[in-house]
mmCIF file of C-alpha atoms and ligand atoms in Angstrom:
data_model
loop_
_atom_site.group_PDB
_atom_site.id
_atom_site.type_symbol
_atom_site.label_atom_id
_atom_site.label_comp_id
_atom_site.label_asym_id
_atom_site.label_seq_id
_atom_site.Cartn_x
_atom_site.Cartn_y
_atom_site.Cartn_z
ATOM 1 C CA UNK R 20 28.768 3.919 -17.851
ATOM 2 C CA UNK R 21 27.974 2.375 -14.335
ATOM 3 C CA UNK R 22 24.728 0.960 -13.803
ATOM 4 C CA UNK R 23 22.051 3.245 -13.360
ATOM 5 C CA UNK R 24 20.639 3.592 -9.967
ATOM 6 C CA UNK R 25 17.128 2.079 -9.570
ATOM 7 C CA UNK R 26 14.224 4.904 -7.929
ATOM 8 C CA UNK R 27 11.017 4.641 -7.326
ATOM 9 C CA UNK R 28 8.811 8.081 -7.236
ATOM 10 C CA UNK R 29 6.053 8.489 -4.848
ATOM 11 C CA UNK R 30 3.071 10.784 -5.738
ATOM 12 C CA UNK R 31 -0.235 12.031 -4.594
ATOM 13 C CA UNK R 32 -1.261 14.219 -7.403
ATOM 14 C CA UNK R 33 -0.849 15.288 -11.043
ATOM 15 C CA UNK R 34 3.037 13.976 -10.706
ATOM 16 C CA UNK R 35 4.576 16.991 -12.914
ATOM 17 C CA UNK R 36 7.753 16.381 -10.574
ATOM 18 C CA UNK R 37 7.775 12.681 -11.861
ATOM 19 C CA UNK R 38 6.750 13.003 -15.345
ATOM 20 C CA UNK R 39 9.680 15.501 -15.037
ATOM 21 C CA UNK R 40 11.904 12.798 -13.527
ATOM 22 C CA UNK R 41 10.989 10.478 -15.586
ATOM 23 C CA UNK R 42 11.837 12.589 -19.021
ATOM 24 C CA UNK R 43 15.050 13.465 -17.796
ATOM 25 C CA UNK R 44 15.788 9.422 -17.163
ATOM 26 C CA UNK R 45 15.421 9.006 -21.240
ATOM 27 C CA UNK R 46 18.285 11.900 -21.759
ATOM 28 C CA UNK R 47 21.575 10.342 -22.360
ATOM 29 C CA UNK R 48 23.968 9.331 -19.520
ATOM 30 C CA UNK R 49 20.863 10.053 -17.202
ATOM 31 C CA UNK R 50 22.652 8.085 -14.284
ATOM 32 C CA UNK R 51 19.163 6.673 -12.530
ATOM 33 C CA UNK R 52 15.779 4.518 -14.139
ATOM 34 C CA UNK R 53 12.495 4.553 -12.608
ATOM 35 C CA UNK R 54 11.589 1.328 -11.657
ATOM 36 C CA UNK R 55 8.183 2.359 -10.272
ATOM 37 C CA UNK R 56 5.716 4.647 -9.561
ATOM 38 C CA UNK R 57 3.514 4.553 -6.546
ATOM 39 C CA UNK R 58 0.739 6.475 -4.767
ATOM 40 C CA UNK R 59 -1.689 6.522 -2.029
ATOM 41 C CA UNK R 60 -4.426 7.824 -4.332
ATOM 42 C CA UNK R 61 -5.308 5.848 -7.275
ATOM 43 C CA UNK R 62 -6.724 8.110 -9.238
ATOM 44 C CA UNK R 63 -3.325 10.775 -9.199
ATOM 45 C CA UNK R 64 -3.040 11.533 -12.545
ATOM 46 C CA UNK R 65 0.569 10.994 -12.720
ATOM 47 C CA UNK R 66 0.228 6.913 -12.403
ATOM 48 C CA UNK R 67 -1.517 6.935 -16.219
ATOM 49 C CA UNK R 68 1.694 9.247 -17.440
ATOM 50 C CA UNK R 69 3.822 7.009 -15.778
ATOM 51 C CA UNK R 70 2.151 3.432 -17.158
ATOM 52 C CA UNK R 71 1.436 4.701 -20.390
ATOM 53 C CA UNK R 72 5.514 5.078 -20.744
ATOM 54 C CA UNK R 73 5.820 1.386 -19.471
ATOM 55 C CA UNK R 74 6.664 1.795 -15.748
ATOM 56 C CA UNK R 75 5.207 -0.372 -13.484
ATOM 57 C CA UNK R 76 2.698 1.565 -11.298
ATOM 58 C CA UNK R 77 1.470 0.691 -7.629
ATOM 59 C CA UNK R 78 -1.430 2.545 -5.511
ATOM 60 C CA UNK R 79 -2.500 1.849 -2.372
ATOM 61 C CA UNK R 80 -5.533 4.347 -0.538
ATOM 62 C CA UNK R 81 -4.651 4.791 3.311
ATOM 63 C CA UNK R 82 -8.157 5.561 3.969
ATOM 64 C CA UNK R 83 -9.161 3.632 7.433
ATOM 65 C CA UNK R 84 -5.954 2.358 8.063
ATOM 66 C CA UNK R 85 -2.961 3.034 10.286
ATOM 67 C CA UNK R 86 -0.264 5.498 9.524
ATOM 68 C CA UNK R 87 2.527 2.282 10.098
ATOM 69 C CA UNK R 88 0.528 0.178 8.162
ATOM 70 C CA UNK R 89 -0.110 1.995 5.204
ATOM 71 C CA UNK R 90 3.840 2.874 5.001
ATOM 72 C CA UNK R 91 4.772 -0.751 5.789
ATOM 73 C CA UNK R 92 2.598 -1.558 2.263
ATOM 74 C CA UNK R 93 4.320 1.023 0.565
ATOM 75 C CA UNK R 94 7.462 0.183 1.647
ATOM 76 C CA UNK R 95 7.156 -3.864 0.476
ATOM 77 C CA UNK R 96 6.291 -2.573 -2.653
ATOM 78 C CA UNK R 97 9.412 0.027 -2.668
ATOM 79 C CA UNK R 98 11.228 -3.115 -1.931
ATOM 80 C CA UNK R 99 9.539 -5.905 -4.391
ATOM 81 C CA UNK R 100 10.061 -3.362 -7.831
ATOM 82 C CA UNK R 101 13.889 -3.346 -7.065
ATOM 83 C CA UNK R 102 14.097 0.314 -6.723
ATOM 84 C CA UNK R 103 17.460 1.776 -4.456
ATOM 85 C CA UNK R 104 16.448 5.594 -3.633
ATOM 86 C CA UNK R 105 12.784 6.711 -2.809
ATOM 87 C CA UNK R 106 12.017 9.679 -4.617
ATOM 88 C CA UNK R 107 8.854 12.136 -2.995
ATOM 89 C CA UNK R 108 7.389 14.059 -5.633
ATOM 90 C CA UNK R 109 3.990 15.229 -3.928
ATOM 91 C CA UNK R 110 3.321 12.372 -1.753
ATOM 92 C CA UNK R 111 1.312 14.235 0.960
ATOM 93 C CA UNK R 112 1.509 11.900 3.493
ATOM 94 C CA UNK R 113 3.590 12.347 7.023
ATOM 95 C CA UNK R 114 5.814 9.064 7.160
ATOM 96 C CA UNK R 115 6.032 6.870 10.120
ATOM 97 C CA UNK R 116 9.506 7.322 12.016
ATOM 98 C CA UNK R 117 10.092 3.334 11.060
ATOM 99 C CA UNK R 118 9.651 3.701 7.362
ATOM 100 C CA UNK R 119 11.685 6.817 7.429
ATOM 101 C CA UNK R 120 14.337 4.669 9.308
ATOM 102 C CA UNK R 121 14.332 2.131 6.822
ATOM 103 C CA UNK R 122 14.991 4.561 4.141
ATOM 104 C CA UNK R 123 17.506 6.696 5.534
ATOM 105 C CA UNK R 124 19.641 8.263 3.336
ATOM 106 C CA UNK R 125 17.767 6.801 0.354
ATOM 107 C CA UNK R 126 14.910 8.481 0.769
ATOM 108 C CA UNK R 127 14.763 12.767 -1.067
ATOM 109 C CA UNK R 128 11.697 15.168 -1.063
ATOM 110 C CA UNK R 129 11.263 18.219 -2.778
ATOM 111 C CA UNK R 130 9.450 21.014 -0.675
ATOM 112 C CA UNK R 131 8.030 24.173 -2.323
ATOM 113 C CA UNK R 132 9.779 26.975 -0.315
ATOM 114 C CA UNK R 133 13.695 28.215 0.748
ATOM 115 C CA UNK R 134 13.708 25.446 2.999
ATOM 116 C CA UNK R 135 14.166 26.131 6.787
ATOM 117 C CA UNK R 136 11.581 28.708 5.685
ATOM 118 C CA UNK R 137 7.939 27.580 5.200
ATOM 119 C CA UNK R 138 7.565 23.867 6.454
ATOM 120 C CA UNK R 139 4.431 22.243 5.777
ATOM 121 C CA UNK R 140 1.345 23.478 3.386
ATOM 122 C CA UNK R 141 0.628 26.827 2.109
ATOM 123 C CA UNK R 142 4.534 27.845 1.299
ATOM 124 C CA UNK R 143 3.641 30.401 -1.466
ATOM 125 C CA UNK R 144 1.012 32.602 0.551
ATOM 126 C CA UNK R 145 3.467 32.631 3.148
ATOM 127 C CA UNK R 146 5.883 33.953 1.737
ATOM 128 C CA UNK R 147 4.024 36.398 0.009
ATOM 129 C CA UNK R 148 3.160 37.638 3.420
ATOM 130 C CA UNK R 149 6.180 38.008 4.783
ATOM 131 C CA UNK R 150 7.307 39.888 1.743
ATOM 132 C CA UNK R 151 9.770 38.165 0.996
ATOM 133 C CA UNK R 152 11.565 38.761 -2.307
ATOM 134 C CA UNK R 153 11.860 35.407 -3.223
ATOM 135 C CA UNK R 154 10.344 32.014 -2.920
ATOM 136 C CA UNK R 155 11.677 28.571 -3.866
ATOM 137 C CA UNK R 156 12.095 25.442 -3.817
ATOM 138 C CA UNK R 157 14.296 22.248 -1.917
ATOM 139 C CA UNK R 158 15.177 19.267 -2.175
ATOM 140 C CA UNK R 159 15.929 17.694 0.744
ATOM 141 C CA UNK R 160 17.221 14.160 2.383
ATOM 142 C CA UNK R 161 14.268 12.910 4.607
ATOM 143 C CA UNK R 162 13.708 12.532 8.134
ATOM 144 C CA UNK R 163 12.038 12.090 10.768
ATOM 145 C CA UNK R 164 10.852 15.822 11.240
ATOM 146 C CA UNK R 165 8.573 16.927 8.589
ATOM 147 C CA UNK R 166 10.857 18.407 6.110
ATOM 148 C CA UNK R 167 13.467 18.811 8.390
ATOM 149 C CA UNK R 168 16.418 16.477 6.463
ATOM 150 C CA UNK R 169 19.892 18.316 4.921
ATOM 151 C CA UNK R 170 19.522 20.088 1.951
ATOM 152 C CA UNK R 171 20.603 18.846 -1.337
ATOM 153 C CA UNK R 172 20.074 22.032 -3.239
ATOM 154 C CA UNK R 173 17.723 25.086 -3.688
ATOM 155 C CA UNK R 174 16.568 26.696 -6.672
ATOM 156 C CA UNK R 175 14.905 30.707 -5.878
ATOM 157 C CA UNK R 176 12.364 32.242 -7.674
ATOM 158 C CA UNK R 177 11.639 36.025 -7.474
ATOM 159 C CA UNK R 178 8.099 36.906 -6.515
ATOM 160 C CA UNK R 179 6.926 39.757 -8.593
ATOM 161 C CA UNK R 180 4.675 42.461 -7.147
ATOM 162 C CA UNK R 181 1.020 40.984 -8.193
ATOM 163 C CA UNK R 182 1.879 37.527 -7.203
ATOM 164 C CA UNK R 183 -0.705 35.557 -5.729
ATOM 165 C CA UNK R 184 0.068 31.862 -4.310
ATOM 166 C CA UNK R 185 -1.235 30.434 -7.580
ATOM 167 C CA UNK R 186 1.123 32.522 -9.938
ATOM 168 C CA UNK R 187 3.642 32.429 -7.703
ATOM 169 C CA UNK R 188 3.404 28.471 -6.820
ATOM 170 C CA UNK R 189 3.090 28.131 -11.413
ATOM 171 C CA UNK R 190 6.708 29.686 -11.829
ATOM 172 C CA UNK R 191 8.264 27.407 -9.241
ATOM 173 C CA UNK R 192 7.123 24.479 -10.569
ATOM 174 C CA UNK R 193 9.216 25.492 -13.383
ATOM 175 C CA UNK R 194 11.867 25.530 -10.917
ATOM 176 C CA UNK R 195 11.113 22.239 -9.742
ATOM 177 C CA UNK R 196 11.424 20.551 -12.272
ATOM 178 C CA UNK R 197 14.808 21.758 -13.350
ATOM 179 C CA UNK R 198 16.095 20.804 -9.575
ATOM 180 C CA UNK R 199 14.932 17.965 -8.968
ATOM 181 C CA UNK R 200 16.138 16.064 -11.872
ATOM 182 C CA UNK R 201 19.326 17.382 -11.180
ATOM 183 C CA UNK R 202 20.099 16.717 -7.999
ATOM 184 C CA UNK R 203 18.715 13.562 -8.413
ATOM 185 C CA UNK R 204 21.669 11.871 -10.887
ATOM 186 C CA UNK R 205 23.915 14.357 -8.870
ATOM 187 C CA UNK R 206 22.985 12.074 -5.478
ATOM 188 C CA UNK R 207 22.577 9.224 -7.099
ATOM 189 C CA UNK R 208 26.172 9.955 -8.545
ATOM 190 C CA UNK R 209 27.821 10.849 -5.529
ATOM 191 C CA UNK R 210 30.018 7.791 -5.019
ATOM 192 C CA UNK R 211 31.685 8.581 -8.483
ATOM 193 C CA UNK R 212 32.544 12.220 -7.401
ATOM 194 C CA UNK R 213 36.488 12.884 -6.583
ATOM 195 C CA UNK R 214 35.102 16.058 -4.031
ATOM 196 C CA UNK R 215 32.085 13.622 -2.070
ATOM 197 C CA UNK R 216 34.591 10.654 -1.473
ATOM 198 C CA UNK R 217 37.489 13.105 -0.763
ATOM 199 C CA UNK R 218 35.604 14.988 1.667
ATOM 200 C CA UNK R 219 34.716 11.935 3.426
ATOM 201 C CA UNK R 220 38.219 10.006 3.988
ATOM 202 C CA UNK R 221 38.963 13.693 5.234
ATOM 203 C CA UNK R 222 36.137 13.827 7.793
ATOM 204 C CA UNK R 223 37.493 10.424 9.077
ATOM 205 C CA UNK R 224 41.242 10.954 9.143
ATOM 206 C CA UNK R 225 41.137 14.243 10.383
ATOM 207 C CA UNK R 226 39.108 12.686 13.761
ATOM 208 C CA UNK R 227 41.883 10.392 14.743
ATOM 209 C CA UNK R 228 44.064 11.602 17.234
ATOM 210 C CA UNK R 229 46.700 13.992 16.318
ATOM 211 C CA UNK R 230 46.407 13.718 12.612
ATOM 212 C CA UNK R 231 46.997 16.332 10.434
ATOM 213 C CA UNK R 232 46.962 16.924 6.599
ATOM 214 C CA UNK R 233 50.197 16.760 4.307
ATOM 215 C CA UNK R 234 49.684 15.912 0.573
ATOM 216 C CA UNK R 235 52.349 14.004 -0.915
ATOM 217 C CA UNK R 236 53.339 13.611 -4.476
ATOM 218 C CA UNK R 237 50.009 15.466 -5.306
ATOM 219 C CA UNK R 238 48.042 12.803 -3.795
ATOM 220 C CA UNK R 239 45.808 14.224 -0.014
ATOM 221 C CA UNK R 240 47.379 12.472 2.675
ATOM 222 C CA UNK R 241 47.465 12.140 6.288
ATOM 223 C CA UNK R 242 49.806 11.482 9.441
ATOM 224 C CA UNK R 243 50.121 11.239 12.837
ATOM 225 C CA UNK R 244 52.225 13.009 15.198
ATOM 226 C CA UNK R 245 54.015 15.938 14.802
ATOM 227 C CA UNK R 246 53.852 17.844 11.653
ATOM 228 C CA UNK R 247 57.389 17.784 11.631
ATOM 229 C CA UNK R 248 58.217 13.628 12.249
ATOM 230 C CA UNK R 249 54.642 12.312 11.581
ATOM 231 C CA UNK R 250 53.506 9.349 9.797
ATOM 232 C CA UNK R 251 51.422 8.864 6.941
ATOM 233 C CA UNK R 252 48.309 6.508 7.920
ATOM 234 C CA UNK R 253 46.650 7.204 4.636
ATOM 235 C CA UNK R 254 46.170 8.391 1.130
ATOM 236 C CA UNK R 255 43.378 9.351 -1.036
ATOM 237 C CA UNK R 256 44.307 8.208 -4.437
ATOM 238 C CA UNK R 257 42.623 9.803 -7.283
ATOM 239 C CA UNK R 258 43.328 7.812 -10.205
ATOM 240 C CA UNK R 259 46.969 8.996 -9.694
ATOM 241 C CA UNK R 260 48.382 6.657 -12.132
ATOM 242 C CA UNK R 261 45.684 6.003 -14.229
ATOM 243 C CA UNK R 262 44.131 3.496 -12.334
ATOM 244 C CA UNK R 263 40.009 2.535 -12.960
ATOM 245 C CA UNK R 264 39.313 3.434 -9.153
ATOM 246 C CA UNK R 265 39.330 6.409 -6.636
ATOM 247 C CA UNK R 266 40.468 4.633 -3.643
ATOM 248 C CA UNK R 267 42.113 4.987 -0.199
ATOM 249 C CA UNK R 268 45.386 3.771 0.779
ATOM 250 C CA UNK R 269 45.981 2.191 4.068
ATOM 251 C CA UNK R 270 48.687 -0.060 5.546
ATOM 252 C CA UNK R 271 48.195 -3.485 6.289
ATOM 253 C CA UNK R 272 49.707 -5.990 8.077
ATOM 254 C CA UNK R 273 52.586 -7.339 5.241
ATOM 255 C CA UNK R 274 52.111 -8.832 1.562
ATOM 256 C CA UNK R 275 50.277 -12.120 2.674
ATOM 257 C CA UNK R 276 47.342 -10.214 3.884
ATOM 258 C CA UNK R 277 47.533 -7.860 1.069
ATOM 259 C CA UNK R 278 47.762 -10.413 -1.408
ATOM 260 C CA UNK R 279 44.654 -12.376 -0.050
ATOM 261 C CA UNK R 280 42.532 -9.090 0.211
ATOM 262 C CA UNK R 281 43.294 -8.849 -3.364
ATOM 263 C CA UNK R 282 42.780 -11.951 -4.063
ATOM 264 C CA UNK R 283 39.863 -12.814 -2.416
ATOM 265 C CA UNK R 284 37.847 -9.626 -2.769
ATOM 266 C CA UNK R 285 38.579 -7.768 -5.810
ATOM 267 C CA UNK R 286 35.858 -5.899 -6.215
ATOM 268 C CA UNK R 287 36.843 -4.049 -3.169
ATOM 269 C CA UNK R 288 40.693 -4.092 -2.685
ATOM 270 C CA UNK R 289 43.933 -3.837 -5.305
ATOM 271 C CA UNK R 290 47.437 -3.376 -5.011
ATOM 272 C CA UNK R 291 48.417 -0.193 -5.435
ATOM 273 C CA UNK R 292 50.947 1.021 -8.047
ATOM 274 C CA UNK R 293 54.404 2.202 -5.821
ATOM 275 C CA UNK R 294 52.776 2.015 -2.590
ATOM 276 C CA UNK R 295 51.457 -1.922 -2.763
ATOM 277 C CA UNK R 296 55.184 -3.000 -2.673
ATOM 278 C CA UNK R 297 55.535 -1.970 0.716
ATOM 279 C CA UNK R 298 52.190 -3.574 1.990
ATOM 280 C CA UNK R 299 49.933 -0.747 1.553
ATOM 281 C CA UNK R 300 45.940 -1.348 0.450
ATOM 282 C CA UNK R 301 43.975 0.377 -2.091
ATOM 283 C CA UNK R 302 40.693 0.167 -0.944
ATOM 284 C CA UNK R 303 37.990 1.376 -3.636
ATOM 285 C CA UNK R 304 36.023 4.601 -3.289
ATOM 286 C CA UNK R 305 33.670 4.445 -5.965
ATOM 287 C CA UNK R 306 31.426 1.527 -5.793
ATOM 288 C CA UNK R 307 27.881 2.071 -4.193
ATOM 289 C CA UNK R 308 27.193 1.005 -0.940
ATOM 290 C CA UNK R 309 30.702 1.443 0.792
ATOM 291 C CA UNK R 310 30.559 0.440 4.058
ATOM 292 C CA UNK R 311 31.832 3.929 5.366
ATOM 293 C CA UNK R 312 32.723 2.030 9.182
ATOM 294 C CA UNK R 313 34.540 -0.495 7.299
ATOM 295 C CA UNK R 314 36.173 2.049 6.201
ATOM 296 C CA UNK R 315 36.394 3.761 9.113
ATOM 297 C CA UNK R 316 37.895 0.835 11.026
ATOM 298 C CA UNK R 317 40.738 0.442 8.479
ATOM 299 C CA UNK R 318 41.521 3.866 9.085
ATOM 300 C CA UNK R 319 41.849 3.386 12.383
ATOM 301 C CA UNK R 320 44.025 0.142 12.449
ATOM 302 C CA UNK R 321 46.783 2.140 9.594
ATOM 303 C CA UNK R 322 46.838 4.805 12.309
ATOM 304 C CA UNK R 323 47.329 2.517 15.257
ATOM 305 C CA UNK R 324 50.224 0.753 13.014
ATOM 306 C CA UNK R 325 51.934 4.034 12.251
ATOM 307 C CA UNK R 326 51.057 5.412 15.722
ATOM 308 C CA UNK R 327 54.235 6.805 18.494
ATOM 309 C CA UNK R 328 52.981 3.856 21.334
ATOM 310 C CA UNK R 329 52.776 6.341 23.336
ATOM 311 C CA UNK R 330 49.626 7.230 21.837
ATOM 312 C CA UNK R 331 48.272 3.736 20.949
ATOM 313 C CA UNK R 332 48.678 3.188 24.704
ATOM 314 C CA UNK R 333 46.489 5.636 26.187
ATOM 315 C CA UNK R 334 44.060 5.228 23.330
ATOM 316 C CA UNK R 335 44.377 0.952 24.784
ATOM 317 C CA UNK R 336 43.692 2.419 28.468
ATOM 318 C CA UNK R 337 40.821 4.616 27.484
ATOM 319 C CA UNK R 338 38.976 2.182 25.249
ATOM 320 C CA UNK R 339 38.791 -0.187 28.512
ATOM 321 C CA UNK R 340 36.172 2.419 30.098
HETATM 322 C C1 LIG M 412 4.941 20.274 -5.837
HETATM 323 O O1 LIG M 412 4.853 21.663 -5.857
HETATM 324 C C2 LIG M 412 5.777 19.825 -4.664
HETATM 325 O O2 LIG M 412 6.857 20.684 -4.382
HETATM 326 C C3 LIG M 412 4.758 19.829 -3.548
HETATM 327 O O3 LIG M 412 3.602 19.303 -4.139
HETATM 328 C C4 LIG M 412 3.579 19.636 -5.518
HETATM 329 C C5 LIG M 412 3.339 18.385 -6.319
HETATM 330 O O4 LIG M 412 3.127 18.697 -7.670
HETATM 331 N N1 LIG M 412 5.195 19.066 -2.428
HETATM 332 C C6 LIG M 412 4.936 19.389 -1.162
HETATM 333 O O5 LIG M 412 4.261 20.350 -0.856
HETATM 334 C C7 LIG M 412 5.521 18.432 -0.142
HETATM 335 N N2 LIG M 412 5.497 19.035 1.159
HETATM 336 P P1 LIG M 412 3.249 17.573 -8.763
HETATM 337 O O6 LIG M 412 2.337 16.430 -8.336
HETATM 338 O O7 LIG M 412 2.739 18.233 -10.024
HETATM 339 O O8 LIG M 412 4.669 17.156 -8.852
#
């Protein structure tokens, strides 16, 4: 199994979202570890669960001081237990744009409502108001805007007619807890999903000039030009011949700079069965932290290569402005 992926889980409260996490961490295959547990009230009750189980735990009141300041203490010691992903389980605080920033894309929150519905506090009366039929919960990326970031995945729970908010907010912590820890490993996991990574080249190769889909030998592909004379520029290879990596396939320059990528930086490039003979890349897909504008660049330079000069031209005159 790849290494797990290291969170740490931010509360303010009783932490049932953590202790919830952090149960579903000893499950086999569980694909993250919690490598800490911090809050902005000492006394939440879910810092004992957690250091009682042996995880290091970290408080820090924000009484009297700044907003930036109290983040920027959080955040060193985010950054001092190791931990890759920020997890919000609770942690009523509104985050500074800059520690938000610092965190983006590696930072999740789970919000008790059908997210765009309901931001903020008091999600269960509200909905009950409304009468609406259900209520929920997300989990969502973070940013800037109070719970605001693309959703990750929704769980809804039907309200029953004598629902108050405290019933009502009860039954979807049930729901909560089942989410969370799943679309936790499923995030955490996403660089070792065929559909994520596919979806990706896709995005990229599709926004290159002229550049249309063809698959070829049951392997997604792309070209440029017409769909009738185009040229492939790449290939998304999943593990078509076996091989220990998803990857992409792009063209470089001859063997000599194929051979030295390979060479020099396996843990990102191989030569591809069939295709490496005639100076094509493998690039690998499922390793966390790709550089996605590496990749993007790449892209771009097996298009260019592949390219009617016609095209490459005007592309040449229009990158001047
Ligand atoms: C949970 O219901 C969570 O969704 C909510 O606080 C509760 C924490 O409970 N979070 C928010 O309202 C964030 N806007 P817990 O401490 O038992 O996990």
């Amino acid at each position: 199994m790849a290494e797990k992926a290291k969170i740490a889980i931010l509360i303010s409260g009783s932490g049932s979202n953590m202790a919830a996490l952090l149960y579903h961490s000893k499950l086999p295959n569980c694909p993250y570890e919690i490598v800490m547990v911090g809050s902005n009230k000492p006394d939440a009750g879910g810092l004992s669960i957690a250091a009682a189980e042996g995880i290091s735990i970290f408080a820090h009141p924000h009484k009297g001081m700044t907003r930036e300041a109290h983040d920027q203490i959080m955040h060193d010691a985010v950054i001092k237990s190791g931990a890759d992903y920020i997890i919000l389980a609770g942690y009523m605080r509104i985050l500074s744009a800059q520690f938000v920033q610092k965190w983006d894309g590696r930072m999740l929150n789970i919000h008790p409502s059908l997210l765009p519905k309901y931001k903020g506090l008091h999600t269960h009366q509200r909905a009950i108001d409304a009468g609406d039929k259900f209520g929920g919960v997300s989990v969502h990326l973070v940013t800037a805007e109070l719970d605001d970031g693309p959703i990750l995945g929704q769980c809804k729970v039907a309200i029953l007619p004598d629902d108050n908010a405290e019933s009502l907010a009860k039954r979807i912590l049930f729901a909560e807890h089942q989410l969370y820890p799943h679309i936790v490993c499923e995030y955490v996991s996403r660089f070792q999903n065929p559909k994520y990574l596919l979806d990706k080249v896709r995005a990229l190769a599709l926004a290159l000039p002229q550049s249309h889909e063809r698959e070829s030998h049951g392997s997604e592909g792309w070209r440029v030009g017409s769909e009738k004379s185009g040229k492939y520029f790449a290939y998304f290879n999943n593990r078509h011949h076996g091989e220990d990596h998803i990857a992409l396939l792009v063209k470089t320059s001859g063997m000599d700079e194929l051979l030295s990528l390979c060479e020099n930086q396996p843990d990102i490039y191989f030569k591809p069965a069939y295709y490496g003979a005639s100076g094509w890349v493998a690039i690998i897909l499922n390793r966390p932290n790709v550089d996605w504008e590496h990749i993007a660049t790449w892209m771009q330079r097996s298009w260019r290569s592949v390219a009617p000069k016609s095209m490459t031209k005007l592309m040449d005159i229009a990158e001047q402005f």
